[in-house]
Amino acid sequence: MRSALILSCHHCGALYDRPALEPGQWARCVRCDEVLENGGLFNAQAWLAVVLAAIVTFGVANVFPVATLEFQGSGQATTFLGAVQATLDAGYWEVALLTGLVGFGLPLFKLVLLALLFIPIACQRVPFYFEIVLRLLGWVRPWCMVPVFLLGSLVAIVKLVDLAQLTVGLGLYATAASAVFFTALSRLTPSKIRYLVLDADLVVMSPQPEPAPSPSCLPKAWALLLAAAILYIPANALPVMTITAISGSSGHTILGGVIELAQMGSWDIAAVVFIASVFVPIFKILLLGTLLWLTQQRSARGLKRRTRLYRLVEAIGQWSMLDVFVVILLVSLGQFGRLLDIEPGAGAVAFGAVVVLTMLCAMTFDSRLAWRWAGYRRQVVKPDVAALPVT
């Protein structure tokens, strides 16, 4: 049955007869080097155990406090949802809605969808809603940012540790465990789940090649990229948060936060924030613009290298949300009336919009279009080097 199935490369459009893979092997596209499939060790029962563990740790992470800050005899504890509520109370519903969705709502939705799939599949049944859930998983998968929130929590702790006494809560440890499980579950693409079910000799629809790429993706991607480039200016010029203390009030921009971390001696954290919040957005905007322009020019130059760069943009897109998570945590922990008050700024709204728009731009652009206009057509082949052992 395996040999009759077709693997389709999402990035260049090439089609392959699916090879038989052993655990520790992978199938790679010989045209663009995209990994098409991994030979995994986990069956449906094992994946169900990972899903259930993720549900438990994710629940604990959102019930117990991430951290507690004590300042001048007063204490302030926060959970992730508490941070979202504090941001909403401050009047920045856009930031609260975005962080609430990508840090809680959509990750929870993904876990529910996976549980609805793998509970019956582990019992050797295919649910009637199988195709609907796979489609929903494909939409929600890029927007689950629990690992990004974990890193944002660590950055927020570093920023506050010299300001007052800070105690790490059980919620942070549970978030770390949850991030590990979400990283593992990120490998469960809709196509991988379909092949997992087919390999278990259950009856589902065979995978179908994606429709041919449409040139209409280019103007949509250009519009999203232009909007992101425009908003990137206020995202860096306006403060992402304002800190008010007895000594006075001060606004903090993204770059100012990086400089502050460096002055505190936390060069490693400063480097992480600079890469995620300054370098990555600029890199994405410039690289996506280059890819769109070369595709529009029907250039065949460096197609494989361009495809690798596009995969990189897809992979790093969500990590720019780091600073937005840092802001909502600081807002939630820094509520001590006249002694200390931290509020979000307009820069956080603009920066969150930049992250979303660049991610949507990368999703809208179809890298297969560049290969198609360069003369490459879809055809089923039997690659002799598609299945390679892990070294």
Short mmCIF file of N, CA and C in Angstrom, two decimals, residues 146-159 172 319 321-327 329-330:
data_model
loop_
_atom_site.label_atom_id
_atom_site.label_comp_id
_atom_site.label_asym_id
_atom_site.label_seq_id
_atom_site.Cartn_x
_atom_site.Cartn_y
_atom_site.Cartn_z
N VAL A 146 3.52 28.64 22.33
CA VAL A 146 3.87 28.35 23.71
C VAL A 146 5.38 28.42 23.93
N PRO A 147 6.23 27.85 23.05
CA PRO A 147 7.68 27.99 23.26
C PRO A 147 8.15 29.44 23.24
N VAL A 148 7.52 30.27 22.42
CA VAL A 148 7.89 31.68 22.37
C VAL A 148 7.52 32.37 23.69
N PHE A 149 6.36 32.02 24.24
CA PHE A 149 5.96 32.59 25.54
C PHE A 149 6.94 32.18 26.64
N LEU A 150 7.44 30.93 26.58
CA LEU A 150 8.42 30.49 27.58
C LEU A 150 9.66 31.37 27.54
N LEU A 151 10.18 31.62 26.35
CA LEU A 151 11.36 32.47 26.22
C LEU A 151 11.05 33.89 26.66
N GLY A 152 9.85 34.37 26.33
CA GLY A 152 9.45 35.71 26.78
C GLY A 152 9.38 35.80 28.30
N SER A 153 8.95 34.72 28.95
CA SER A 153 8.90 34.70 30.42
C SER A 153 10.30 34.82 31.02
N LEU A 154 11.26 34.12 30.41
CA LEU A 154 12.63 34.17 30.91
C LEU A 154 13.22 35.57 30.74
N VAL A 155 12.93 36.22 29.61
CA VAL A 155 13.41 37.58 29.39
C VAL A 155 12.79 38.53 30.40
N ALA A 156 11.48 38.39 30.68
CA ALA A 156 10.81 39.25 31.65
C ALA A 156 11.40 39.07 33.04
N ILE A 157 11.74 37.83 33.39
CA ILE A 157 12.35 37.57 34.71
C ILE A 157 13.70 38.27 34.82
N VAL A 158 14.49 38.21 33.76
CA VAL A 158 15.79 38.87 33.78
C VAL A 158 15.62 40.38 33.93
N LYS A 159 14.62 40.95 33.28
CA LYS A 159 14.39 42.40 33.37
C LYS A 159 13.98 42.82 34.78
N LEU A 172 5.67 28.47 35.51
CA LEU A 172 6.78 28.59 34.58
C LEU A 172 7.38 27.22 34.28
N TRP A 319 8.79 33.68 16.19
CA TRP A 319 9.68 34.05 17.30
C TRP A 319 9.77 35.57 17.50
N MET A 321 7.38 37.34 18.15
CA MET A 321 6.37 37.67 19.17
C MET A 321 6.98 37.75 20.56
N LEU A 322 8.27 37.47 20.67
CA LEU A 322 8.94 37.44 21.96
C LEU A 322 8.70 38.71 22.76
N ASP A 323 8.97 39.87 22.17
CA ASP A 323 8.86 41.13 22.90
C ASP A 323 7.43 41.43 23.32
N VAL A 324 6.45 41.01 22.55
CA VAL A 324 5.06 41.25 22.91
C VAL A 324 4.69 40.46 24.16
N PHE A 325 5.16 39.20 24.25
CA PHE A 325 4.93 38.41 25.46
C PHE A 325 5.64 39.03 26.67
N VAL A 326 6.85 39.53 26.45
CA VAL A 326 7.58 40.19 27.54
C VAL A 326 6.77 41.37 28.08
N VAL A 327 6.20 42.16 27.19
CA VAL A 327 5.45 43.35 27.59
C VAL A 327 4.25 42.98 28.45
N LEU A 329 3.70 40.36 30.28
CA LEU A 329 4.11 39.85 31.59
C LEU A 329 4.57 40.98 32.50
N LEU A 330 5.35 41.91 31.97
CA LEU A 330 5.80 43.05 32.77
C LEU A 330 4.61 43.91 33.21
#
